[in-house]
Coordinates of C-alpha atoms and ligand atoms in Angstrom, one line a residue:
X473 CA 0.0 0.0 0.0
X474 CA 1.4 3.4 -0.9
X475 CA 1.9 6.0 1.8
X476 CA -1.5 7.3 2.9
X477 CA -0.3 10.8 3.7
X478 CA -1.1 13.8 1.5
X479 CA 1.1 16.9 1.2
X480 CA -1.5 18.8 3.4
X481 CA -1.6 16.2 6.2
X482 CA -0.9 18.1 9.4
X483 CA 2.6 17.3 10.7
X484 CA 1.3 16.2 14.1
X485 CA -0.6 13.4 12.3
X486 CA 2.2 12.5 9.9
X487 CA 5.0 12.7 12.4
X488 CA 3.1 11.1 15.3
X489 CA 5.0 8.2 16.9
X490 CA 2.9 5.1 17.3
X491 CA -0.9 5.2 17.6
X492 CA -2.6 8.5 16.7
X493 CA -6.3 9.2 16.9
X494 CA -7.9 11.9 14.7
X495 CA -11.1 12.8 16.6
X496 CA -13.3 15.2 18.4
X497 CA -15.6 14.5 21.3
X498 CA -18.8 13.5 19.5
X499 CA -20.4 10.1 20.4
X500 CA -18.4 8.3 17.7
X501 CA -15.2 10.1 18.7
X502 CA -15.8 9.2 22.4
X503 CA -16.0 5.5 21.6
X504 CA -12.4 5.3 20.5
X505 CA -11.2 7.9 23.0
X506 CA -12.6 5.8 25.8
X507 CA -11.1 2.6 24.4
X508 CA -7.6 4.1 24.1
X509 CA -7.9 5.6 27.6
X510 CA -9.0 2.2 28.9
X511 CA -6.0 0.6 27.2
X512 CA -3.8 3.2 28.8
X513 CA -5.2 2.4 32.3
X514 CA -4.9 -1.4 31.7
X515 CA -1.6 -1.7 29.8
X516 CA 0.0 1.7 29.7
X517 CA -0.7 1.9 26.0
X518 CA 0.7 5.2 24.5
X519 CA -1.1 7.3 21.9
X520 CA -1.5 10.9 20.9
X521 CA -4.4 12.7 19.2
X522 CA -5.4 15.5 16.9
X523 CA -8.7 17.3 17.2
X524 CA -10.7 17.9 14.1
X525 CA -13.0 21.0 13.7
X526 CA -16.3 19.6 12.3
X527 CA -17.9 23.1 11.9
X528 CA -15.1 24.1 9.4
X529 CA -15.3 20.7 7.7
X530 CA -11.7 19.7 8.2
X531 CA -12.9 16.1 7.8
X532 CA -13.9 16.8 4.2
X533 CA -10.4 18.0 3.1
X534 CA -8.3 15.9 0.8
X535 CA -5.7 15.0 3.4
X536 CA -8.5 13.5 5.6
X537 CA -10.3 11.8 2.7
X538 CA -7.1 10.1 1.8
X539 CA -7.2 8.4 5.2
X540 CA -11.0 8.0 5.3
X541 CA -13.0 8.5 2.1
X542 CA -16.1 8.7 4.2
X543 CA -15.0 12.1 5.5
X544 CA -16.1 11.4 9.1
X545 CA -14.3 11.1 12.4
X546 CA -12.7 9.2 14.1
X547 CA -9.7 7.8 12.2
X548 CA -7.0 5.8 13.9
X549 CA -3.5 6.1 12.4
X550 CA -1.1 3.3 13.2
X551 CA 2.2 4.9 12.4
X552 CA 4.1 1.8 13.8
X553 CA 3.2 0.0 10.6
X554 CA 5.2 0.7 7.5
X555 CA 3.7 2.3 5.6
X556 CA 1.4 3.9 8.2
X557 CA -2.0 2.2 8.4
X558 CA -5.3 4.1 8.7
X559 CA -8.3 2.5 10.3
X560 CA -11.8 4.0 9.8
X561 CA -15.3 3.1 11.2
X562 CA -15.5 3.0 15.0
X563 CA -16.3 -0.7 15.5
X564 CA -13.5 -1.7 13.1
X565 CA -11.1 0.6 15.0
X566 CA -12.1 -1.0 18.3
X567 CA -11.6 -4.5 16.9
X568 CA -8.2 -3.5 15.5
X569 CA -7.1 -2.2 18.9
X570 CA -8.5 -5.3 20.6
X571 CA -6.4 -7.6 18.5
X572 CA -3.1 -5.8 18.8
X573 CA -3.3 -4.0 22.1
X574 CA -5.5 -6.1 24.4
X575 CA -3.3 -9.2 24.9
X576 CA -5.2 -10.3 28.0
X577 CA -8.7 -9.9 26.4
X578 CA -9.5 -7.4 29.2
X579 CA -12.1 -5.7 26.9
X580 CA -12.9 -8.7 24.7
X581 CA -13.4 -12.5 25.2
X582 CA -11.3 -15.6 24.8
X583 CA -14.3 -17.9 24.6
X584 CA -15.8 -18.1 21.1
X585 CA -19.4 -17.8 22.1
X586 CA -18.8 -14.9 24.4
X587 CA -16.8 -13.2 21.7
X588 CA -19.8 -13.8 19.4
X589 CA -22.1 -12.1 21.9
X590 CA -19.7 -9.2 22.0
X591 CA -19.8 -8.8 18.2
X592 CA -23.5 -9.1 18.1
X593 CA -24.0 -6.2 20.5
X594 CA -21.2 -4.1 18.9
X595 CA -22.8 -4.6 15.5
X596 CA -26.3 -4.1 16.9
X597 CA -25.4 -0.6 18.1
X598 CA -23.3 0.2 15.0
X599 CA -26.0 -0.9 12.6
X600 CA -29.3 -0.3 14.4
X601 CA -28.5 2.3 17.1
X602 CA -26.2 5.1 16.1
X603 CA -27.6 5.7 12.6
X604 CA -31.0 6.2 14.1
X605 CA -30.0 8.3 17.1
X606 CA -27.7 10.3 14.8
X607 CA -30.7 11.2 12.6
X608 CA -32.7 12.1 15.8
X609 CA -29.9 14.4 16.8
X610 CA -29.9 16.0 13.3
X611 CA -33.6 16.5 12.9
X612 CA -34.2 17.2 16.6
X613 CA -31.4 19.7 17.3
X614 CA -29.2 20.6 14.3
X615 CA -31.4 20.9 11.2
X616 CA -32.2 24.4 10.1
X617 CA -35.9 23.4 9.7
X618 CA -38.2 21.5 12.1
X619 CA -39.6 18.4 10.5
X620 CA -42.0 16.9 13.0
X621 CA -42.5 13.7 10.9
X622 CA -38.8 12.9 10.8
X623 CA -38.4 13.8 14.5
X624 CA -41.2 11.5 15.5
X625 CA -40.0 8.7 13.3
X626 CA -36.4 8.8 14.6
X627 CA -37.5 9.4 18.2
X628 CA -39.8 6.4 18.2
X629 CA -37.1 4.2 16.7
X630 CA -34.4 5.4 19.1
X631 CA -36.7 4.6 22.0
X632 CA -37.4 1.2 20.5
X633 CA -33.7 0.4 20.3
X634 CA -33.2 1.6 23.9
X635 CA -36.0 -0.9 24.7
X636 CA -34.0 -3.7 23.1
X637 CA -31.1 -2.9 25.3
X638 CA -33.4 -2.7 28.3
X639 CA -34.9 -6.2 27.5
X640 CA -31.4 -7.6 27.3
X641 CA -30.0 -5.9 30.5
X642 CA -33.1 -6.6 32.6
X643 CA -33.1 -10.3 31.8
X644 CA -36.8 -10.1 31.0
X645 CA -36.7 -13.3 29.0
X646 CA -33.8 -15.0 30.7
X647 CA -34.6 -14.3 34.4
X648 CA -31.0 -13.1 34.8
X649 CA -30.3 -9.3 34.8
X650 CA -27.0 -8.3 33.4
X651 CA -24.4 -5.6 34.3
X652 CA -22.9 -5.5 30.8
X653 CA -24.0 -6.3 27.2
X654 CA -21.8 -9.3 26.5
X655 CA -20.4 -12.2 28.4
X656 CA -21.8 -15.0 30.4
X657 CA -23.8 -14.4 33.6
X658 CA -23.9 -10.7 34.4
X659 CA -21.5 -10.1 31.5
X660 CA -18.2 -8.3 31.4
X661 CA -17.4 -4.7 30.4
X662 CA -16.2 -4.9 26.8
X663 CA -16.0 -3.1 23.5
X664 CA -19.7 -3.7 23.1
X665 CA -20.4 -1.4 26.0
X666 CA -17.8 1.1 25.0
X667 CA -19.3 1.3 21.5
X668 CA -22.8 1.8 22.8
X669 CA -22.4 4.0 25.9
X670 CA -21.4 7.3 24.4
X671 CA -24.6 7.4 22.4
X672 CA -27.0 6.1 25.0
X673 CA -25.6 8.3 27.7
X674 CA -26.0 11.3 25.4
X675 CA -29.7 10.6 24.9
X676 CA -30.7 14.2 25.8
X677 CA -28.5 15.8 23.1
X678 CA -31.4 16.0 20.6
X679 CA -33.6 17.7 23.2
X680 CA -36.4 15.2 22.2
X681 CA -36.0 12.5 24.8
X682 CA -36.9 13.5 28.4
X683 CA -35.7 12.0 31.7
X684 CA -39.3 10.9 32.3
X685 CA -39.3 8.9 29.1
X686 CA -36.0 7.3 30.1
X687 CA -37.6 6.0 33.3
X688 CA -39.0 3.2 31.0
X689 CA -35.4 1.8 30.9
X690 CA -34.3 1.4 34.5
X691 CA -31.6 -1.2 33.8
X692 CA -30.2 0.9 31.0
X693 CA -30.0 3.9 33.3
X694 CA -28.1 1.9 35.8
X695 CA -25.8 0.6 33.1
X696 CA -25.1 4.2 32.0
X697 CA -24.2 5.2 35.6
X698 CA -22.1 2.0 36.1
X699 CA -19.9 2.7 33.1
X700 CA -19.7 6.5 33.7
X701 CA -17.8 5.8 36.9
X702 CA -14.9 4.2 35.2
X703 CA -11.7 6.3 35.2
X704 CA -10.9 5.4 31.6
X705 CA -14.4 6.6 30.5
X706 CA -14.0 9.8 32.4
X707 CA -10.7 10.4 30.7
X708 CA -12.1 9.5 27.3
X709 CA -14.8 12.1 27.5
X710 CA -12.6 14.8 29.2
X711 CA -12.0 18.4 28.0
X712 CA -8.7 17.4 26.4
X713 CA -10.8 15.9 23.5
X714 CA -13.0 19.0 23.1
X715 CA -12.3 21.8 20.7
X716 CA -15.4 23.9 21.3
Ligands
LIG2284 N1 -20.1 4.9 10.8 C1 -19.1 5.9 11.2 C2 -19.8 7.2 11.6 C3 -18.8 8.3 11.9 C4 -19.5 9.6 12.1 O1 -20.7 9.8 11.8 N2 -18.9 10.6 12.6 C5 -19.5 12.0 12.8 C6 -19.3 12.5 14.2 S1 -20.2 11.5 15.4 C7 -18.8 13.0 11.8 O2 -17.7 12.9 11.5 N3 -19.6 13.9 11.4 C8 -19.1 15.0 10.5 C9 -19.6 14.8 9.1 O3 -20.6 14.1 8.9 O4 -19.1 15.5 8.2 C10 -18.2 5.3 12.4 O5 -18.8 4.5 13.2 O6 -17.0 5.6 12.5

């Protein structure tokens, strides 16, 4: 593969030693920020980061599109590889990090069936959660015009997806409540939780989902609080990743 850097690539990206995250603290940025901070806590993993300005569309410039033609953050650069290796799509980034940087499966699973559970919930959120809640955030908060039909459609579906997580965590059909999305018994904190938490914990961003409505999901609310307490999570959502 030819070198992925463009003449306009910022030097802090091109010259970074080792792992370098190109991000900003949106829900998708937070997923990987949290994972890297968790790896730092668990293994002392070293990495640096560059913040992208979404309002000025830095992520649509050629240097960025050369790393990720999708023009969206985050992107992980692995400058240890020769030539440097870019990774796009949050869940793919997390699985890349899991393979090379989580030798003890602290945030993944050795057992094949537990690993499958982890992938199921990681993919569930990536495919069925974030695109919907992302549309609710757009129509509910960011769009220049109010479109009630779209807001209602995406709000209803976001609440339905939260309900799926509530069924799973509450043990409604298994009789066994869970602490985390994947793993036997009560489960174990894993990339499935890291991938889902930044979105679900930010349910109020759109201004369309109230605290009263969230009371329908008591196990999900406890899961939000349980994960929020982790030092790696607090570091991953800290001001050092914000540029506004
Ligand atoms: N499917 C992508 C989604 C990434 C994404 O939507 N990123 C948003 C921030 S949360 C972004 O870059 N938005 C700016 C834009 O769309 O130009 C992933 O999981 O990595």
